[in-house]
XYZ file of C-alpha atoms in Angstrom:
660
model
C -13.771 -22.388 -33.777
C -15.731 -22.770 -30.568
C -17.577 -26.068 -30.248
C -21.283 -26.230 -29.721
C -22.030 -22.778 -31.152
C -24.240 -21.922 -34.138
C -22.798 -22.273 -37.632
C -22.600 -19.503 -40.233
C -25.876 -20.430 -41.924
C -27.766 -20.198 -38.631
C -26.145 -16.860 -37.794
C -26.998 -15.356 -41.192
C -30.545 -16.668 -40.973
C -30.934 -15.015 -37.563
C -29.956 -11.589 -38.898
C -33.129 -9.497 -38.769
C -33.233 -5.747 -39.531
C -36.636 -5.484 -37.829
C -35.412 -6.982 -34.559
C -35.272 -4.798 -31.410
C -32.113 -2.789 -30.761
C -30.614 -5.175 -28.220
C -31.291 -8.206 -30.437
C -29.601 -6.597 -33.450
C -26.546 -5.894 -31.333
C -26.546 -9.455 -30.005
C -26.646 -10.696 -33.608
C -23.551 -8.588 -34.381
C -21.764 -9.915 -31.296
C -22.605 -13.501 -32.291
C -21.269 -13.001 -35.826
C -17.991 -11.544 -34.534
C -17.714 -14.304 -31.939
C -17.995 -16.843 -34.761
C -15.307 -14.982 -36.737
C -13.038 -14.965 -33.698
C -13.346 -18.714 -33.236
C -11.059 -20.040 -30.529
C -8.972 -16.860 -30.636
C -5.757 -18.607 -31.616
C -5.396 -18.329 -35.404
C -5.406 -14.945 -37.141
C -5.463 -16.662 -40.534
C -8.429 -18.733 -39.415
C -10.374 -15.623 -38.390
C -9.599 -13.911 -41.704
C -10.694 -17.083 -43.494
C -14.022 -17.057 -41.659
C -14.583 -13.452 -42.773
C -14.016 -14.652 -46.340
C -16.572 -17.447 -45.784
C -19.110 -14.919 -44.552
C -18.553 -12.732 -47.625
C -18.849 -15.724 -49.986
C -22.105 -16.797 -48.352
C -23.571 -13.323 -48.854
C -22.326 -13.135 -52.444
C -23.944 -16.499 -53.338
C -27.386 -15.507 -52.040
C -29.032 -12.269 -53.162
C -31.643 -12.654 -50.408
C -28.965 -12.994 -47.721
C -27.066 -10.024 -49.122
C -30.193 -7.837 -49.185
C -31.062 -8.777 -45.594
C -27.480 -8.096 -44.474
C -27.486 -4.681 -46.143
C -30.834 -3.742 -44.581
C -29.658 -4.999 -41.183
C -26.379 -3.101 -41.440
C -28.137 0.103 -42.560
C -30.450 0.020 -39.532
C -27.585 -0.822 -37.203
C -25.355 1.964 -38.544
C -28.129 4.552 -38.394
C -29.248 3.815 -34.819
C -25.863 4.002 -33.074
C -23.740 7.132 -32.897
C -20.480 6.129 -34.571
C -18.868 9.479 -33.770
C -18.729 8.593 -30.072
C -16.478 5.696 -31.061
C -14.303 7.715 -33.415
C -13.988 10.889 -31.340
C -14.476 9.955 -27.683
C -13.571 6.287 -27.283
C -10.623 5.904 -24.925
C -10.929 9.371 -23.416
C -12.216 10.298 -19.993
C -15.699 11.761 -19.890
C -14.566 13.995 -17.055
C -11.299 15.822 -16.611
C -10.441 14.465 -13.150
C -8.267 11.385 -12.777
C -10.270 10.148 -9.767
C -13.471 10.205 -11.826
C -11.757 8.260 -14.586
C -10.479 5.756 -12.026
C -14.031 5.119 -10.805
C -15.249 4.831 -14.401
C -12.658 2.165 -15.171
C -13.605 0.286 -12.043
C -17.179 0.297 -13.332
C -16.059 -1.158 -16.658
C -14.087 -3.896 -14.888
C -16.626 -4.863 -12.245
C -20.070 -4.239 -13.759
C -21.494 -5.968 -16.853
C -22.372 -3.871 -19.913
C -25.671 -4.033 -21.785
C -25.996 -4.400 -25.568
C -29.153 -2.299 -25.378
C -27.299 0.935 -26.094
C -27.047 3.706 -28.680
C -23.417 4.348 -27.771
C -21.123 2.827 -30.387
C -18.263 2.810 -27.868
C -20.092 0.486 -25.483
C -21.180 -1.770 -28.340
C -17.615 -1.820 -29.685
C -16.193 -3.031 -26.356
C -18.805 -5.786 -26.211
C -18.271 -6.897 -29.799
C -14.468 -6.638 -30.013
C -13.126 -7.073 -26.468
C -9.894 -9.006 -27.063
C -6.413 -8.160 -28.291
C -6.866 -10.959 -30.818
C -9.540 -8.866 -32.527
C -6.959 -6.218 -33.355
C -4.751 -8.859 -34.968
C -7.354 -10.364 -37.276
C -8.748 -6.951 -38.249
C -5.267 -5.798 -39.260
C -4.756 -9.044 -41.237
C -7.689 -8.458 -43.598
C -6.395 -7.588 -47.079
C -7.832 -4.879 -49.322
C -9.737 -7.120 -51.805
C -11.496 -8.922 -48.963
C -12.344 -5.636 -47.243
C -13.786 -4.219 -50.457
C -15.932 -7.339 -50.906
C -17.072 -7.141 -47.273
C -18.036 -3.513 -47.734
C -19.977 -4.397 -50.885
C -22.110 -7.052 -49.153
C -22.811 -4.787 -46.144
C -23.515 -1.457 -47.825
C -24.872 -0.758 -51.324
C -22.686 1.445 -53.527
C -23.291 5.180 -53.322
C -23.508 7.682 -56.137
C -20.081 8.953 -57.217
C -19.035 12.507 -56.380
C -20.813 12.869 -53.052
C -19.341 12.352 -49.613
C -19.951 8.933 -48.084
C -21.550 8.306 -44.708
C -18.121 7.221 -43.471
C -16.604 10.558 -44.519
C -19.420 12.432 -42.789
C -18.757 10.459 -39.613
C -15.002 11.114 -39.784
C -15.467 14.863 -40.297
C -17.958 15.043 -37.423
C -15.548 13.125 -35.192
C -12.719 15.525 -36.081
C -14.991 18.450 -35.203
C -15.915 16.951 -31.831
C -12.273 16.210 -31.030
C -11.278 19.756 -31.953
C -13.920 21.129 -29.595
C -12.505 19.072 -26.717
C -8.957 20.163 -27.570
C -10.056 23.780 -27.591
C -11.862 23.463 -24.264
C -8.862 21.888 -22.549
C -6.353 24.258 -24.156
C -8.325 27.241 -22.871
C -8.527 25.866 -19.314
C -6.756 28.360 -17.011
C -4.721 25.757 -15.100
C -3.050 24.780 -18.384
C -3.100 28.092 -20.201
C -1.317 29.926 -17.376
C 1.410 27.281 -17.317
C 2.242 27.593 -21.001
C 5.267 29.605 -22.043
C 4.840 33.288 -22.906
C 5.631 32.571 -26.543
C 2.969 29.832 -26.723
C 0.313 32.117 -25.228
C 1.194 34.928 -27.603
C 1.019 32.610 -30.601
C -2.555 31.593 -29.623
C -2.540 28.263 -31.513
C -5.900 27.116 -30.135
C -7.849 30.185 -31.243
C -8.064 29.293 -34.941
C -8.433 25.525 -34.521
C -12.194 25.389 -35.051
C -11.911 27.673 -38.092
C -9.397 25.296 -39.687
C -11.617 22.299 -38.950
C -14.623 24.017 -40.512
C -12.524 24.820 -43.567
C -11.704 21.118 -43.868
C -15.377 20.213 -43.499
C -16.323 22.470 -46.383
C -13.631 21.065 -48.659
C -14.502 17.434 -47.853
C -18.286 17.663 -48.024
C -18.704 20.323 -50.738
C -19.571 18.729 -54.104
C -17.422 21.238 -56.054
C -14.293 20.767 -53.979
C -10.880 20.645 -55.661
C -7.941 18.492 -54.621
C -5.616 21.480 -54.243
C -7.944 23.307 -51.882
C -8.531 20.105 -49.910
C -4.797 19.510 -49.476
C -4.302 23.135 -48.490
C -6.933 22.917 -45.764
C -5.508 19.602 -44.520
C -1.989 21.025 -44.338
C -3.249 24.080 -42.483
C -5.043 21.893 -39.921
C -1.975 19.704 -39.429
C 0.198 22.740 -38.801
C -2.378 24.030 -36.342
C -2.365 20.715 -34.485
C 1.442 20.775 -34.338
C 1.309 24.300 -32.910
C -1.223 23.189 -30.278
C 0.948 20.222 -29.350
C 4.011 22.461 -29.100
C 2.134 24.792 -26.759
C 1.099 21.827 -24.614
C 4.706 20.655 -24.373
C 5.749 23.967 -22.814
C 3.618 23.079 -19.781
C 5.998 20.207 -19.018
C 8.853 22.713 -18.841
C 6.837 24.618 -16.244
C 6.506 21.397 -14.257
C 10.282 21.041 -14.081
C 10.584 24.169 -11.938
C 7.197 24.454 -10.277
C 6.101 20.961 -9.327
C 3.747 18.398 -10.855
C 0.088 17.641 -10.304
C -1.228 14.211 -11.290
C -4.510 15.851 -12.266
C -2.771 18.287 -14.598
C -0.644 15.535 -16.116
C -3.839 13.550 -16.710
C -5.448 16.472 -18.570
C -2.294 17.052 -20.591
C -2.118 13.420 -21.659
C -5.774 13.491 -22.647
C -5.149 16.633 -24.696
C -2.129 15.175 -26.485
C -4.023 11.947 -27.218
C -6.901 13.976 -28.652
C -4.493 15.725 -31.007
C -3.096 12.359 -32.099
C -6.628 11.033 -32.613
C -7.431 13.927 -34.975
C -4.315 13.082 -36.972
C -5.405 9.431 -37.165
C -8.870 10.440 -38.335
C -7.314 12.729 -40.941
C -5.192 9.884 -42.280
C -8.270 7.697 -42.489
C -10.286 10.448 -44.192
C -7.653 11.103 -46.872
C -6.552 7.518 -47.462
C -6.826 6.325 -51.085
C -7.778 2.924 -49.622
C -10.652 3.813 -47.250
C -11.614 0.222 -46.413
C -8.059 -0.666 -45.353
C -7.710 2.573 -43.393
C -10.997 1.907 -41.602
C -9.936 -1.628 -40.654
C -6.603 -0.371 -39.315
C -8.394 2.309 -37.301
C -10.768 -0.279 -35.823
C -7.791 -2.476 -34.901
C -6.175 0.495 -33.184
C -9.406 1.205 -31.283
C -9.517 -2.391 -30.036
C -6.216 -1.779 -28.240
C -7.516 1.559 -26.999
C -10.490 -0.295 -25.536
C -8.234 -2.683 -23.653
C -6.304 0.242 -22.196
C -9.625 1.909 -21.417
C -10.392 -0.885 -18.957
C -6.901 -1.018 -17.438
C -6.402 0.555 -14.020
C -2.677 -0.120 -14.168
C -2.296 1.739 -17.464
C -4.121 4.772 -16.067
C -2.039 4.977 -12.900
C 1.260 4.206 -14.634
C 0.757 6.699 -17.448
C -0.298 9.591 -15.251
C 1.938 9.052 -12.237
C 5.225 8.459 -14.071
C 6.062 12.164 -14.208
C 5.244 12.586 -10.528
C 7.474 9.609 -9.752
C 10.213 11.202 -11.840
C 9.900 14.490 -9.962
C 9.856 12.749 -6.575
C 12.935 10.748 -7.583
C 14.625 13.882 -8.908
C 14.048 15.827 -5.702
C 15.235 12.849 -3.666
C 18.310 12.631 -5.886
C 19.160 16.255 -5.173
C 18.878 15.543 -1.433
C 20.689 12.224 -1.716
C 23.826 13.776 -3.193
C 24.524 15.315 0.222
C 24.648 11.849 1.812
C 27.362 10.424 -0.491
C 30.920 10.925 0.758
C 33.855 10.818 -1.637
C 36.841 11.980 0.403
C 38.350 11.138 3.751
C 37.246 14.477 5.152
C 33.664 13.904 4.058
C 33.827 10.388 5.502
C 34.887 11.659 8.914
C 32.276 14.394 8.778
C 29.629 11.744 8.108
C 30.827 9.729 11.107
C 30.574 12.834 13.320
C 27.078 13.656 12.083
C 25.984 10.061 12.611
C 27.504 10.057 16.085
C 25.488 13.147 16.944
C 22.385 11.418 15.640
C 23.180 8.388 17.790
C 23.377 10.534 20.928
C 19.983 12.100 20.205
C 18.508 8.663 19.550
C 19.722 7.544 22.991
C 17.427 10.153 24.554
C 14.668 8.981 22.189
C 15.063 5.409 23.389
C 14.873 6.403 27.043
C 11.782 8.506 26.346
C 10.201 5.516 24.600
C 10.547 3.395 27.728
C 9.182 6.287 29.745
C 6.062 6.275 27.591
C 5.619 2.567 28.316
C 5.290 3.461 31.988
C 2.154 5.492 31.194
C 0.346 2.250 30.198
C -1.543 3.912 27.380
C -3.858 1.978 25.079
C -2.376 0.557 21.894
C -3.364 3.463 19.643
C -2.494 6.280 22.026
C 0.718 4.544 22.975
C 1.632 4.254 19.300
C 0.717 7.897 18.703
C 2.870 9.012 21.633
C 5.759 6.888 20.362
C 5.304 8.422 16.903
C 5.476 11.946 18.340
C 8.620 10.964 20.236
C 10.299 9.598 17.118
C 9.183 12.477 14.902
C 10.462 15.127 17.325
C 13.776 13.303 17.624
C 14.239 12.987 13.863
C 13.365 16.652 13.343
C 15.825 17.645 16.081
C 18.532 15.586 14.380
C 17.773 17.390 11.126
C 17.895 20.847 12.734
C 21.197 20.007 14.449
C 22.579 18.865 11.058
C 23.130 15.343 12.367
C 22.054 12.239 10.477
C 20.287 8.905 10.910
C 21.892 6.215 8.774
C 18.773 4.343 7.736
C 17.149 7.452 6.276
C 19.875 7.871 3.685
C 19.432 4.920 1.279
C 15.997 5.974 0.004
C 17.469 9.409 -0.752
C 20.732 8.219 -2.281
C 19.180 5.569 -4.555
C 17.651 8.099 -6.995
C 20.983 9.892 -7.170
C 22.584 6.590 -8.153
C 19.877 5.734 -10.692
C 20.335 9.094 -12.400
C 23.921 8.062 -13.163
C 22.739 4.936 -15.013
C 21.502 6.935 -17.994
C 24.858 6.825 -19.757
C 26.808 3.575 -19.506
C 28.015 3.433 -23.073
C 31.670 2.646 -22.392
C 33.898 1.005 -19.791
C 34.914 4.365 -18.341
C 31.297 5.233 -17.483
C 30.800 1.783 -15.921
C 33.893 2.295 -13.765
C 32.609 5.730 -12.789
C 29.320 4.155 -11.691
C 31.178 1.508 -9.672
C 33.096 4.360 -8.017
C 29.780 5.903 -7.013
C 28.582 2.559 -5.622
C 31.785 2.345 -3.594
C 31.303 5.861 -2.264
C 27.698 5.082 -1.364
C 28.425 1.827 0.470
C 31.258 3.511 2.348
C 28.958 6.389 3.315
C 26.358 3.950 4.634
C 28.987 2.102 6.648
C 30.186 5.376 8.171
C 26.660 6.467 9.042
C 25.603 3.131 10.547
C 28.789 2.871 12.582
C 28.428 6.441 13.826
C 24.857 5.800 14.926
C 25.344 2.389 16.476
C 28.685 2.954 18.211
C 27.366 6.086 19.949
C 23.762 5.178 20.676
C 24.662 2.101 22.750
C 27.052 3.778 25.221
C 24.922 6.934 25.290
C 21.749 4.985 26.087
C 23.666 2.903 28.639
C 25.030 6.046 30.295
C 21.664 7.797 30.361
C 19.995 4.728 31.898
C 22.703 4.538 34.577
C 22.283 8.248 35.353
C 18.526 7.702 35.608
C 19.061 4.843 38.075
C 21.498 6.948 40.097
C 19.123 9.916 40.207
C 15.885 8.083 40.987
C 17.162 5.064 42.848
C 15.630 2.564 40.447
C 16.476 1.314 36.945
C 14.869 2.889 33.893
C 13.157 -0.411 33.082
C 12.560 -3.565 35.083
C 14.647 -6.707 34.745
C 11.730 -8.447 33.067
C 11.451 -5.673 30.502
C 15.193 -5.829 29.886
C 15.087 -9.571 29.253
C 12.100 -9.039 26.955
C 14.151 -6.519 24.936
C 16.853 -9.108 24.298
C 14.326 -11.792 23.427
C 12.459 -9.515 21.024
C 15.727 -8.742 19.189
C 16.757 -12.399 18.908
C 18.411 -13.160 15.577
C 16.449 -16.402 15.144
C 13.091 -14.753 15.811
C 10.913 -12.624 13.526
C 13.233 -9.626 13.843
C 14.717 -10.136 10.381
C 11.247 -9.834 8.857
C 10.510 -6.774 10.962
C 13.805 -5.183 9.915
C 12.962 -5.684 6.240
C 9.491 -4.242 6.846
C 11.082 -1.221 8.494
C 13.064 -0.740 5.293
C 9.723 -0.476 3.461
C 8.625 2.230 5.913
C 11.890 4.087 5.352
C 11.251 4.021 1.611
C 7.653 5.165 2.119
C 8.825 8.154 4.157
C 11.135 9.230 1.322
C 8.259 9.004 -1.168
C 6.077 11.086 1.132
C 8.903 13.595 1.444
C 9.265 13.950 -2.318
C 5.507 14.233 -2.777
C 5.240 16.872 -0.038
C 8.030 18.972 -1.518
C 6.420 18.723 -4.955
C 3.061 19.761 -3.476
C 4.709 22.655 -1.605
C 6.383 23.918 -4.772
C 3.299 23.362 -6.947
C 1.142 25.448 -4.603
C 3.908 28.097 -4.379
C 3.580 28.145 -0.604
C 7.062 29.601 -0.114
C 6.045 32.625 -2.185
C 2.744 32.870 -0.308
C 4.505 32.854 3.069
C 6.999 35.480 1.927
C 4.576 37.906 0.264
C 1.026 37.256 1.537
C -0.109 40.494 3.261
C -1.779 38.734 6.179
C 1.313 36.644 6.882
C 3.743 39.558 6.535
C 1.603 41.654 8.902
C 1.676 38.818 11.433
C 5.344 37.850 11.142
C 6.963 40.898 9.648
C 8.569 41.054 6.223
C 12.004 39.762 7.199
C 10.761 36.937 9.395
C 8.263 35.838 6.737
C 11.081 35.743 4.180
C 13.255 33.670 6.554
C 10.409 31.243 7.220
C 9.707 30.897 3.495
C 13.367 30.209 2.744
C 13.646 27.744 5.634
C 10.559 25.764 4.628
C 11.532 25.715 0.956
C 14.920 24.305 1.901
C 13.806 21.871 4.612
C 10.236 20.841 3.772
C 11.369 17.537 2.287
C 13.421 16.592 5.340
C 10.675 17.653 7.739
C 8.103 15.601 5.860
C 10.393 12.555 5.790
C 11.232 12.778 9.489
C 7.710 13.404 10.720
C 6.131 10.740 8.493
C 8.787 8.179 9.432
C 8.338 8.896 13.127
C 4.591 8.363 13.012
C 4.913 5.259 10.824
C 7.380 3.692 13.262
C 5.115 4.515 16.187
C 1.676 3.753 14.781
C 2.347 0.790 12.490
C 2.638 -1.800 15.310
C -0.558 -0.486 16.916
C -2.513 -0.547 13.652
C -1.126 -3.975 12.753
C -2.158 -5.377 16.143
C -5.709 -4.071 15.569
C -5.897 -6.336 12.509
C -4.130 -9.189 14.311
C -1.051 -9.060 12.061
C 1.607 -9.002 14.774
C 3.908 -6.709 12.779
C 6.579 -4.685 14.521
C 9.419 -2.405 13.517
C 13.167 -2.898 13.945
C 15.103 0.295 13.388
C 18.796 -0.480 13.882
C 19.618 2.679 15.853
C 16.585 2.361 18.116
C 17.192 -1.368 18.594
C 20.799 -0.727 19.625
C 19.651 1.996 22.021
C 17.162 -0.421 23.596
C 19.989 -2.884 24.143
C 21.935 -0.151 25.934
C 19.051 0.632 28.316
C 18.413 -3.080 28.946
C 22.120 -3.673 29.653
C 22.097 -0.859 32.222
C 19.300 -2.635 34.089
C 20.897 -6.104 34.078
C 24.481 -4.907 34.527
C 27.332 -7.325 33.891
C 24.934 -10.228 34.128
C 23.696 -9.275 30.664
C 26.892 -10.418 28.961
C 26.459 -13.868 30.498
C 23.084 -14.334 28.853
C 22.908 -15.952 25.430
C 19.947 -13.698 24.562
C 22.259 -10.675 24.804
C 24.648 -12.080 22.218
C 21.857 -13.224 19.921
C 20.467 -9.690 20.045
C 23.948 -8.258 19.418
C 24.334 -10.570 16.430
C 21.022 -9.229 15.115
C 22.270 -5.607 14.974
C 24.391 -5.856 11.769
C 21.631 -7.804 10.003
C 19.108 -5.259 11.224
C 21.115 -2.398 9.775
C 21.786 -4.247 6.521
C 18.097 -5.052 5.941
C 16.993 -1.504 6.798
C 19.478 -0.124 4.307
C 19.181 -2.707 1.523
C 15.370 -2.875 1.371
C 14.842 0.886 1.377
C 17.642 1.397 -1.142
C 16.350 -1.333 -3.447
C 12.804 0.021 -3.526
C 13.952 3.597 -4.114
C 16.437 2.470 -6.763
C 13.751 0.560 -8.685
C 11.418 3.549 -8.547
C 14.169 5.838 -9.795
C 15.020 3.449 -12.648
C 11.402 3.497 -13.752
C 11.124 7.263 -13.358
C 14.257 7.832 -15.453
C 13.149 5.239 -18.045
C 16.338 3.246 -17.489
C 15.452 -0.189 -18.778
C 18.313 -1.340 -20.990
C 21.226 -1.137 -18.624
C 23.770 -3.888 -19.174
C 23.589 -5.338 -15.678
C 26.133 -8.049 -16.467
C 28.809 -5.411 -17.160
C 28.025 -3.654 -13.895
C 28.116 -6.898 -11.913
C 31.465 -7.868 -13.453
C 32.919 -4.482 -12.634
C 31.654 -4.668 -9.038
C 33.111 -8.163 -8.540
C 36.421 -6.976 -9.933
C 36.446 -4.041 -7.526
C 35.632 -6.337 -4.600
C 38.557 -8.609 -5.519
C 41.138 -5.900 -6.036
C 40.096 -3.206 -3.542
C 37.621 -4.606 -0.995
C 38.558 -2.087 1.707
C 37.387 0.730 -0.541
C 33.815 -0.225 0.326
C 34.433 0.422 4.019
C 37.139 3.080 4.454
C 38.242 5.926 2.173
C 41.533 5.508 0.306
C 44.499 7.203 1.930
C 45.173 9.449 -1.019
C 41.719 10.972 -0.552
C 42.385 11.925 3.075
C-alpha cells in the first residue's frame, strides 16, 4: 500500500453522493488507488476489496451512503459508451485514430466527464488492475454488489442487463454501418453479397432485446433469439473475411484494413456482451469483462499497437511482392550463374557512364540541394536504363531476395526441409557473389577507359589530381566509409519497401486497367498502345519505383544530411569502384604507389558486404514478421550452415560442376 495516503476510514468518510460530478469521480479514483496499493500483490489488492466490503457491512450508515453515492454515480455517466465503444475509433480513418491516441498519451484527462470510457481510463489505468479484478472470487463479488446496490425486485431486468442490451444495440448499429460501406461491400465475394448477412442484424438484436427485457419471456425463446444472433454475427464475420481474399489479388489499403479490424473487433465485442448478459454468474462475468476492458484501454493508448496491427497485412503484401521479384535474382545452376555475371557486367558498364556523369555534375558547382537533385536524377536514369536493358545492380538484389528466403522458413519440420533451406542460402550467397563480381570487375576498367577517352578527346583529365586524391581518401577503409556503406544498405532496403508499396498502390487503384480501358487514354494512345503501356507498367512498376527512389535517395541524402549538420554520405560499392577507376585515370600509374589507393581498394569488398548484408538483414526481418515466422529453430539452421561451410565451402561462391 502506498505510504502517506488516506486510510480506508478516511476514504469512506469522504464519499458524498451530493458532491459535484468531478469530486464524486475523484472519490472513486481514490478508492481504487487505495485498492491497488503499491501495484505488486494481486492477493493484497483482493484483500483490500474484502476490507472495504467488511467496513460497509459493519456500518449501516456507511453502506447507505455508499449505495446512494453509487446510484448517483451510475446514473450520471453513460455506461454504454464503455461497454459498446471503448477501444474503438470514433472515426473510421486510421490517421484520425493516430491523432486521437497521441492526444491520450500527451494531454491529461479530466475527471469532470459524463463519458464512462474516460472515467474508466482514469480509474483503472494499469495492467495490474486487470489482474486483481480477475482474481476476485464470486462470493466477494456478490458481497461487493450488495453493499453498492440495493437488491432489485425479482423477475424484472436489472440496470446492468439494460446497459448490456443497449450496448449490443449500439455495437450492431456500428457493424451495420461499416458492413454497408461501399469500399468494403464491393470487395466482398459475390456469395457474401447475395447472402446479405448484415441486413437482418438489427432485427435479430431487437428480437433479443424483447426476450431479455420482456417480463413474460421464456427461456426457450431467449435461447432461440440468442442462437439466431450468434449465427448472424458468424455470417457477418464470414462476409468480412472474404474481403481479405480480395486483398490477395487486388492490393491492400491500410485504411481498409483498419476498418476491417474495427468491424471484426465490434463483432467480438457483441459476443462478449452476450456472454456477460447470459452468464448464470453475472457478478463474475462483469468483473471479467471489466478486466478485459482494462487491457483494451492500455491498447487504446498504444501507438505501436495501432501501427503494428493495421500495417502487418501491408507489410505481408509488400514482402510477398518482393518475394515474387526476388526469385528472379536467385541462381541455382551454372547457366543461371553465368547469366547473372553477364547481367551484372552490363550493369557495371552502365554505372561507369553514371560515375563519369556524376563528376561532370560536380563541374557545374551547383548548390548542395540542386547538386544532390541532379545526382539523384543521374542515378535514377541509370538504374532505370539498367532495368530496361535487363541488366542488374548487385546491391539492389538482397532486399528483394530476403522475402523469398523468409517465405521458405514457414516449414522447417524435418532435417530435409532444413537442408533445402541451406541449399537456398547457398544459391543466394552465390548469386550475390556473381552479381557483385560482375558489377565491380567491369565498372572499374570501364570507368578507367571512359576517363582516358575523355582526356584524349578534350586534352584534360575528367577530374583534377586533387579531386582524384580526395576520392581515395574518402574511400579509406579506416575512415567513416564503413558506416556510410551500412547506411547505404538501409537506403537499399528503403527503396525495396517503397517499390512494394508502390506496386500495391498501383494494383489497389487498378491503374493498369484504367490505362488499358479508359476512353480518354485510349483515344490519346490508341487501343493497342494503351494495352502495351498497361502491361508494361503492371510488370515493371515495382522495379521502376525501386530504381527511381534509390537514385534520388543516393543523391539527396548527403545534401539533406549536410543541411542538418549530420555529415552522412553514401557508399554504393559499384559507384565507389567506378570513382576509383576515374581517379586512377587521372593519376595514372602513380596511383598504385599511393597507400590511399590500396586502402580504398581494400574498402571495396567491405563496402559490398555491408551494402548486401544490411539491406538483406532488414528485409529478412520484415519478411519474418510479415509471414508470422517466430518459432524457427535457429540453432538447427546455424548447425546446418556450419556443416555446409566445412564440407562444401566453394558452393557459396561457384556453382557445382554437375549443375553446369
